[in-house]
Amino acid sequence: MTLPIISLASGTSVPALGQGTWRMGEDRRRHADEVTALRRGIELGMTLIDTAEMYGDGGAELVVAEAIKGRRSEVQLVSKVLPGNASRNGTIAACQRSLKRLGTDHIDLYLLHWRGRHPLAETVAAFEDLQRAGAIGAWGVSNFDVDDMEELLALPGGEACAANQVLYNLAARGIEYDLLDWSATRQMPIMAYSPLGNDNRMLRHPELQRIARARNATAAQVALAFVLARPGIIAIPKATGLEHVAENRMAADLRLTADEHAALDAAFPPPRRKQQLEMI
Ligand code: NAP
């Protein structure tokens, strides 16, 4: 089955399942394996690659550059400006550094990594400059809760925000209380980061393991299928292991039953009240 496609506000189509790169580019000895894993993911259709100037202090962008060499037109790149750099001029300079590291002339989606001290209006103005210059296809934000989104959308040009990237997995379901519906109403895609829970703890949960065994799948696949079950969600698991890459791709074809969703709800209860947006 081909991967479901999500449209960004810019009109760019991206697969609902992409690849993360946090922790890549930190150790030269792992460089070749990281490049190979991303390339394998691209071959399997996970052509959306999420990175950031922060990851490996630019090192992850260098890994991505090598992985996409000769196939830039096949992939959609997401990168992020650090809040400390997100002034009007600082955002433009950070983007230019990222473009250089990535070895490309444009980033498809450029995000503010999280809110910082620079006024949002300045960052938005810089994003607009970058978009006019063709350096970015679209811009968005990360780690924004409903109140932040409302403030952003009220700014001149704010409604052009193309996506919001937030923590979302079985063990962190807070956005189901409000942000998910708020975003769906505005056709604002949510990019779910750490969909596997970032480390292995969540995947060891006995109920997740039980459902996985019953479906002849892995706990990671069930966790990803849960996130991808909602329309308008893009999941960006990070995987360096080639078997992990293949497993993650196959997870997009796994449809959980209503009973399985109910069992997951019992093991990982959805929020019953507003929770502050979690971030890692
Ligand atoms: P994650 O994708 O939930 O988990 C990554 C971990 O899961 C790695 O240790 C990986 O191991 C392992 N893994 C991958 N596939 C697996 C499988 N099929 N079975 C078992 N284990 C598997 O965590 P994440 O890296 O925190 O989140 C994903 C991406 O979201 C990041 O890489 C980054 O691009 C983005 N992110 C954004 C923010 C933000 O503030 N905007 C914050 C966090 C993350 P191997 O690598 O050894 O395969």
Short mmCIF file of C-alpha atoms and ligand atoms in Angstrom, two decimals:
data_model
loop_
_atom_site.label_atom_id
_atom_site.label_comp_id
_atom_site.label_asym_id
_atom_site.label_seq_id
_atom_site.Cartn_x
_atom_site.Cartn_y
_atom_site.Cartn_z
CA MET A 1 0.00 0.00 0.00
CA THR A 2 1.24 3.50 -0.70
CA LEU A 3 1.54 5.89 2.22
CA PRO A 4 -1.36 8.29 2.85
CA ILE A 5 -0.60 11.81 1.64
CA ILE A 6 -1.12 15.01 3.62
CA SER A 7 -1.23 18.47 2.05
CA LEU A 8 0.59 21.33 3.70
CA ALA A 9 -0.92 24.81 3.47
CA SER A 10 1.70 25.59 0.80
CA GLY A 11 0.15 22.91 -1.40
CA THR A 12 3.16 20.57 -0.99
CA SER A 13 2.12 16.97 -0.51
CA VAL A 14 3.99 14.92 2.08
CA PRO A 15 3.63 11.29 3.16
CA ALA A 16 1.90 10.80 6.53
CA LEU A 17 4.92 8.79 7.65
CA GLY A 18 8.37 10.41 7.55
CA GLN A 19 11.72 10.05 9.27
CA GLY A 20 13.19 11.86 12.28
CA THR A 21 16.88 12.64 12.77
CA TRP A 22 17.35 13.67 16.41
CA ARG A 23 20.52 12.05 17.82
CA MET A 24 21.92 11.62 14.31
CA GLY A 25 25.12 13.43 13.35
CA GLU A 26 26.51 13.26 16.88
CA ASP A 27 29.13 10.56 16.31
CA ARG A 28 31.23 10.14 13.14
CA ARG A 29 31.36 6.38 13.74
CA ARG A 30 27.59 6.14 13.24
CA HIS A 31 27.52 8.45 10.21
CA ALA A 32 27.46 5.76 7.50
CA ASP A 33 24.72 3.75 9.26
CA GLU A 34 22.60 6.87 9.70
CA VAL A 35 22.94 7.78 6.02
CA THR A 36 22.10 4.21 4.99
CA ALA A 37 19.02 4.15 7.24
CA LEU A 38 17.64 7.42 5.85
CA ARG A 39 18.28 6.24 2.27
CA ARG A 40 16.47 2.98 2.96
CA GLY A 41 13.56 4.95 4.38
CA ILE A 42 13.41 7.13 1.27
CA GLU A 43 13.38 4.03 -0.94
CA LEU A 44 10.43 2.75 1.10
CA GLY A 45 8.51 5.99 0.53
CA MET A 46 9.27 7.82 3.78
CA THR A 47 10.50 10.81 1.82
CA LEU A 48 9.65 13.42 4.45
CA ILE A 49 12.76 14.03 6.56
CA ASP A 50 12.62 16.03 9.77
CA THR A 51 15.78 17.67 11.07
CA ALA A 52 16.87 20.82 12.93
CA GLU A 53 19.87 23.07 13.32
CA MET A 54 19.95 21.90 16.95
CA TYR A 55 20.41 18.17 16.21
CA GLY A 56 24.05 17.25 16.58
CA ASP A 57 24.78 20.97 16.42
CA GLY A 58 24.20 20.91 12.67
CA GLY A 59 25.55 17.36 12.35
CA ALA A 60 22.14 15.83 11.62
CA GLU A 61 21.67 18.21 8.68
CA LEU A 62 25.00 17.00 7.30
CA VAL A 63 23.82 13.38 7.56
CA VAL A 64 20.61 14.34 5.74
CA ALA A 65 22.64 16.12 3.04
CA GLU A 66 24.52 12.94 2.28
CA ALA A 67 21.40 10.78 2.37
CA ILE A 68 19.58 12.96 -0.18
CA LYS A 69 22.51 13.54 -2.52
CA GLY A 70 21.28 13.08 -6.08
CA ARG A 71 17.65 12.69 -5.01
CA ARG A 72 16.68 16.13 -3.70
CA SER A 73 13.57 16.22 -5.90
CA GLU A 74 12.27 12.97 -4.31
CA VAL A 75 12.28 14.26 -0.72
CA GLN A 76 10.60 16.93 1.37
CA LEU A 77 12.85 18.50 3.99
CA VAL A 78 11.76 19.95 7.32
CA SER A 79 14.23 21.89 9.46
CA LYS A 80 13.91 24.18 12.47
CA VAL A 81 15.33 27.43 13.75
CA LEU A 82 16.28 27.56 17.43
CA PRO A 83 14.25 30.11 19.43
CA GLY A 84 17.42 31.99 20.40
CA ASN A 85 18.12 32.58 16.70
CA ALA A 86 14.54 33.44 15.77
CA SER A 87 14.84 37.23 15.41
CA ARG A 88 14.10 38.75 11.99
CA ASN A 89 17.75 38.67 10.84
CA GLY A 90 18.73 35.69 12.99
CA THR A 91 16.09 33.44 11.40
CA ILE A 92 17.31 34.30 7.91
CA ALA A 93 20.94 33.68 8.86
CA ALA A 94 20.05 30.37 10.58
CA CYS A 95 18.13 29.24 7.51
CA GLN A 96 21.06 30.08 5.24
CA ARG A 97 23.38 28.00 7.47
CA SER A 98 20.92 25.09 7.38
CA LEU A 99 20.63 25.30 3.58
CA LYS A 100 24.39 25.17 3.30
CA ARG A 101 24.68 22.15 5.60
CA LEU A 102 21.80 20.41 3.81
CA GLY A 103 23.39 21.09 0.43
CA THR A 104 20.16 22.42 -1.04
CA ASP A 105 18.67 25.73 -2.11
CA HIS A 106 15.34 25.24 -0.37
CA ILE A 107 13.76 23.72 2.73
CA ASP A 108 10.20 22.55 2.12
CA LEU A 109 8.95 23.33 5.63
CA TYR A 110 10.83 25.53 8.10
CA LEU A 111 9.68 25.54 11.73
CA LEU A 112 10.25 27.61 14.85
CA HIS A 113 11.51 24.85 17.19
CA TRP A 114 9.72 26.24 20.25
CA ARG A 115 8.67 29.67 21.52
CA GLY A 116 11.43 31.85 22.90
CA ARG A 117 12.18 35.46 23.70
CA HIS A 118 11.87 36.87 20.16
CA PRO A 119 8.41 38.25 19.28
CA LEU A 120 6.50 35.83 17.06
CA ALA A 121 5.76 38.65 14.62
CA GLU A 122 9.50 39.03 13.92
CA THR A 123 9.94 35.34 13.22
CA VAL A 124 6.88 35.30 10.96
CA ALA A 125 8.22 38.31 9.03
CA ALA A 126 11.53 36.49 8.53
CA PHE A 127 9.70 33.33 7.40
CA GLU A 128 7.81 35.47 4.84
CA ASP A 129 11.10 36.95 3.56
CA LEU A 130 12.55 33.45 3.21
CA GLN A 131 9.44 32.23 1.41
CA ARG A 132 9.50 35.16 -1.04
CA ALA A 133 13.16 34.42 -1.76
CA GLY A 134 12.32 30.75 -2.45
CA ALA A 135 14.55 29.54 0.40
CA ILE A 136 11.59 27.83 2.10
CA GLY A 137 8.41 26.40 0.65
CA ALA A 138 6.30 26.83 3.77
CA TRP A 139 6.75 27.68 7.43
CA GLY A 140 5.30 26.38 10.66
CA VAL A 141 5.89 25.98 14.37
CA SER A 142 6.67 23.32 16.93
CA ASN A 143 5.61 22.80 20.55
CA PHE A 144 2.74 25.31 20.24
CA ASP A 145 -0.38 24.69 22.36
CA VAL A 146 -3.83 26.05 21.47
CA ASP A 147 -3.25 29.45 23.12
CA ASP A 148 0.07 29.89 21.28
CA MET A 149 -1.60 28.91 18.00
CA GLU A 150 -4.41 31.39 18.55
CA GLU A 151 -1.90 34.16 19.22
CA LEU A 152 0.05 33.17 16.09
CA LEU A 153 -2.95 33.01 13.81
CA ALA A 154 -4.07 36.47 14.96
CA LEU A 155 -0.80 38.01 13.72
CA PRO A 156 -0.55 39.50 10.23
CA GLY A 157 0.39 36.58 7.99
CA GLY A 158 0.03 34.11 10.87
CA GLU A 159 -2.70 32.12 9.14
CA ALA A 160 -0.09 30.91 6.61
CA CYS A 161 1.34 28.59 9.30
CA ALA A 162 1.51 25.21 7.52
CA ALA A 163 1.96 22.76 10.42
CA ASN A 164 2.55 22.36 14.15
CA GLN A 165 5.00 19.69 15.33
CA VAL A 166 4.25 18.40 18.84
CA LEU A 167 4.88 15.44 21.11
CA TYR A 168 2.26 12.78 20.48
CA ASN A 169 2.34 9.10 21.31
CA LEU A 170 0.36 6.56 23.34
CA ALA A 171 1.98 7.72 26.58
CA ALA A 172 1.54 11.44 25.79
CA ARG A 173 -2.02 11.96 24.60
CA GLY A 174 -2.69 15.41 26.05
CA ILE A 175 -3.33 16.99 22.63
CA GLU A 176 -6.39 14.77 22.19
CA TYR A 177 -8.19 17.02 24.67
CA ASP A 178 -8.11 20.12 22.48
CA LEU A 179 -5.18 20.77 20.12
CA LEU A 180 -5.98 17.87 17.77
CA ASP A 181 -9.55 19.00 17.12
CA TRP A 182 -8.54 22.66 17.03
CA SER A 183 -5.98 21.82 14.33
CA ALA A 184 -8.29 19.52 12.36
CA THR A 185 -10.94 22.27 12.21
CA ARG A 186 -8.37 24.58 10.65
CA GLN A 187 -6.89 21.87 8.41
CA MET A 188 -3.57 22.43 10.13
CA PRO A 189 -1.50 19.23 9.96
CA ILE A 190 0.00 17.99 13.22
CA MET A 191 3.43 16.40 13.00
CA ALA A 192 3.68 13.86 15.82
CA TYR A 193 7.21 13.74 17.20
CA SER A 194 8.56 10.90 19.36
CA PRO A 195 5.71 8.64 18.15
CA LEU A 196 7.54 5.64 19.65
CA GLY A 197 8.01 7.38 22.98
CA ASN A 198 11.64 8.42 22.27
CA ASP A 199 13.16 5.52 24.22
CA ASN A 200 12.11 1.91 24.71
CA ARG A 201 10.08 2.31 27.89
CA MET A 202 6.68 2.82 26.33
CA LEU A 203 7.24 -0.03 23.88
CA ARG A 204 7.75 -2.44 26.79
CA HIS A 205 4.20 -1.90 28.08
CA PRO A 206 2.62 -5.39 28.47
CA GLU A 207 -0.68 -4.42 26.80
CA LEU A 208 1.10 -2.96 23.79
CA GLN A 209 3.18 -6.13 23.60
CA ARG A 210 0.06 -8.31 23.86
CA ILE A 211 -1.74 -6.51 21.03
CA ALA A 212 1.41 -6.63 18.92
CA ARG A 213 1.79 -10.39 19.41
CA ALA A 214 -1.85 -10.98 18.53
CA ARG A 215 -1.41 -9.06 15.26
CA ASN A 216 1.96 -10.62 14.45
CA ALA A 217 3.39 -7.12 14.63
CA THR A 218 5.80 -5.33 16.95
CA ALA A 219 4.99 -2.93 19.78
CA ALA A 220 6.53 -0.12 17.71
CA GLN A 221 4.23 -0.90 14.81
CA VAL A 222 1.14 -0.83 17.02
CA ALA A 223 2.31 2.46 18.57
CA LEU A 224 2.78 3.99 15.12
CA ALA A 225 -0.51 2.62 13.81
CA PHE A 226 -2.23 4.28 16.79
CA VAL A 227 -0.76 7.70 15.94
CA LEU A 228 -1.44 7.35 12.21
CA ALA A 229 -5.05 6.28 12.78
CA ARG A 230 -6.10 9.93 13.09
CA PRO A 231 -6.56 11.96 9.92
CA GLY A 232 -4.23 14.91 9.39
CA ILE A 233 -1.41 13.43 11.48
CA ILE A 234 2.13 13.02 10.19
CA ALA A 235 4.40 10.73 12.24
CA ILE A 236 8.19 11.09 12.09
CA PRO A 237 9.82 8.15 13.91
CA LYS A 238 13.61 8.15 14.03
CA ALA A 239 15.31 4.86 13.21
CA THR A 240 18.92 3.98 12.60
CA GLY A 241 18.41 0.22 12.61
CA LEU A 242 17.53 -1.00 9.11
CA GLU A 243 15.06 -3.50 10.55
CA HIS A 244 13.44 -0.63 12.44
CA VAL A 245 13.14 1.41 9.24
CA ALA A 246 11.38 -1.45 7.43
CA GLU A 247 9.12 -2.19 10.41
CA ASN A 248 8.08 1.44 10.68
CA ARG A 249 7.15 1.61 7.01
CA MET A 250 4.98 -1.50 7.37
CA ALA A 251 3.23 -0.01 10.39
CA ALA A 252 1.44 2.42 8.07
CA ASP A 253 -0.43 -0.54 6.57
CA LEU A 254 -1.61 -1.81 9.98
CA ARG A 255 -5.23 -0.90 10.82
CA LEU A 256 -6.12 -1.37 14.49
CA THR A 257 -9.59 -2.67 15.29
CA ALA A 258 -12.08 -0.88 17.55
CA ASP A 259 -11.37 -3.50 20.24
CA GLU A 260 -7.65 -2.86 19.99
CA HIS A 261 -8.22 0.90 20.26
CA ALA A 262 -10.36 0.28 23.35
CA ALA A 263 -7.65 -1.89 24.89
CA LEU A 264 -5.06 0.83 24.20
CA ASP A 265 -7.37 3.44 25.76
CA ALA A 266 -7.58 1.31 28.90
CA ALA A 267 -3.79 0.91 29.09
CA PHE A 268 -2.94 4.49 28.05
CA PRO A 269 -5.96 6.57 29.09
CA PRO A 270 -6.84 9.59 26.94
CA PRO A 271 -6.89 12.98 28.74
CA ARG A 272 -10.03 13.89 30.72
CA ARG A 273 -9.02 17.50 31.27
CA LYS A 274 -6.71 20.13 29.81
CA GLN A 275 -3.06 19.24 30.22
CA GLN A 276 -0.20 21.58 29.51
CA LEU A 277 1.47 20.62 26.23
CA GLU A 278 4.33 18.27 27.06
CA MET A 279 7.61 18.61 25.26
CA ILE A 280 10.92 16.77 25.29
P1 NAP B 1 11.06 8.18 18.47
O1 NAP B 1 11.06 8.27 17.00
O2 NAP B 1 9.77 8.03 19.18
O3 NAP B 1 12.01 6.99 18.95
C1 NAP B 1 13.31 6.82 18.47
C2 NAP B 1 13.88 5.57 19.12
O4 NAP B 1 13.09 4.44 18.76
C3 NAP B 1 15.31 5.26 18.66
O5 NAP B 1 16.01 4.77 19.78
C4 NAP B 1 15.13 4.15 17.62
O6 NAP B 1 16.23 3.26 17.60
C5 NAP B 1 13.93 3.44 18.17
N1 NAP B 1 13.13 2.78 17.11
C6 NAP B 1 12.83 3.25 15.88
N2 NAP B 1 12.07 2.38 15.22
C7 NAP B 1 11.88 1.32 16.05
C8 NAP B 1 11.20 0.08 15.93
N3 NAP B 1 10.52 -0.23 14.83
N4 NAP B 1 11.22 -0.77 16.99
C9 NAP B 1 11.90 -0.45 18.13
N5 NAP B 1 12.57 0.70 18.31
C10 NAP B 1 12.56 1.58 17.27
O7 NAP B 1 11.78 9.42 19.14
P2 NAP B 1 12.40 10.81 18.70
O8 NAP B 1 13.64 10.62 17.92
O9 NAP B 1 12.42 11.64 19.93
O10 NAP B 1 11.26 11.46 17.76
C11 NAP B 1 11.24 11.32 16.37
C12 NAP B 1 11.69 12.59 15.66
O11 NAP B 1 10.85 13.69 16.01
C13 NAP B 1 13.08 13.07 16.09
O12 NAP B 1 14.11 12.27 15.57
C14 NAP B 1 13.03 14.49 15.60
O13 NAP B 1 13.23 14.55 14.20
C15 NAP B 1 11.61 14.89 15.98
N6 NAP B 1 11.53 15.54 17.32
C16 NAP B 1 11.13 16.85 17.36
C17 NAP B 1 11.06 17.51 18.58
C18 NAP B 1 10.63 18.95 18.61
O14 NAP B 1 10.76 19.61 19.65
N7 NAP B 1 10.11 19.48 17.53
C19 NAP B 1 11.36 16.84 19.78
C20 NAP B 1 11.73 15.50 19.71
C21 NAP B 1 11.79 14.86 18.48
P3 NAP B 1 17.29 3.16 16.41
O15 NAP B 1 17.64 4.58 16.04
O16 NAP B 1 18.40 2.40 17.00
O17 NAP B 1 16.65 2.45 15.24
#
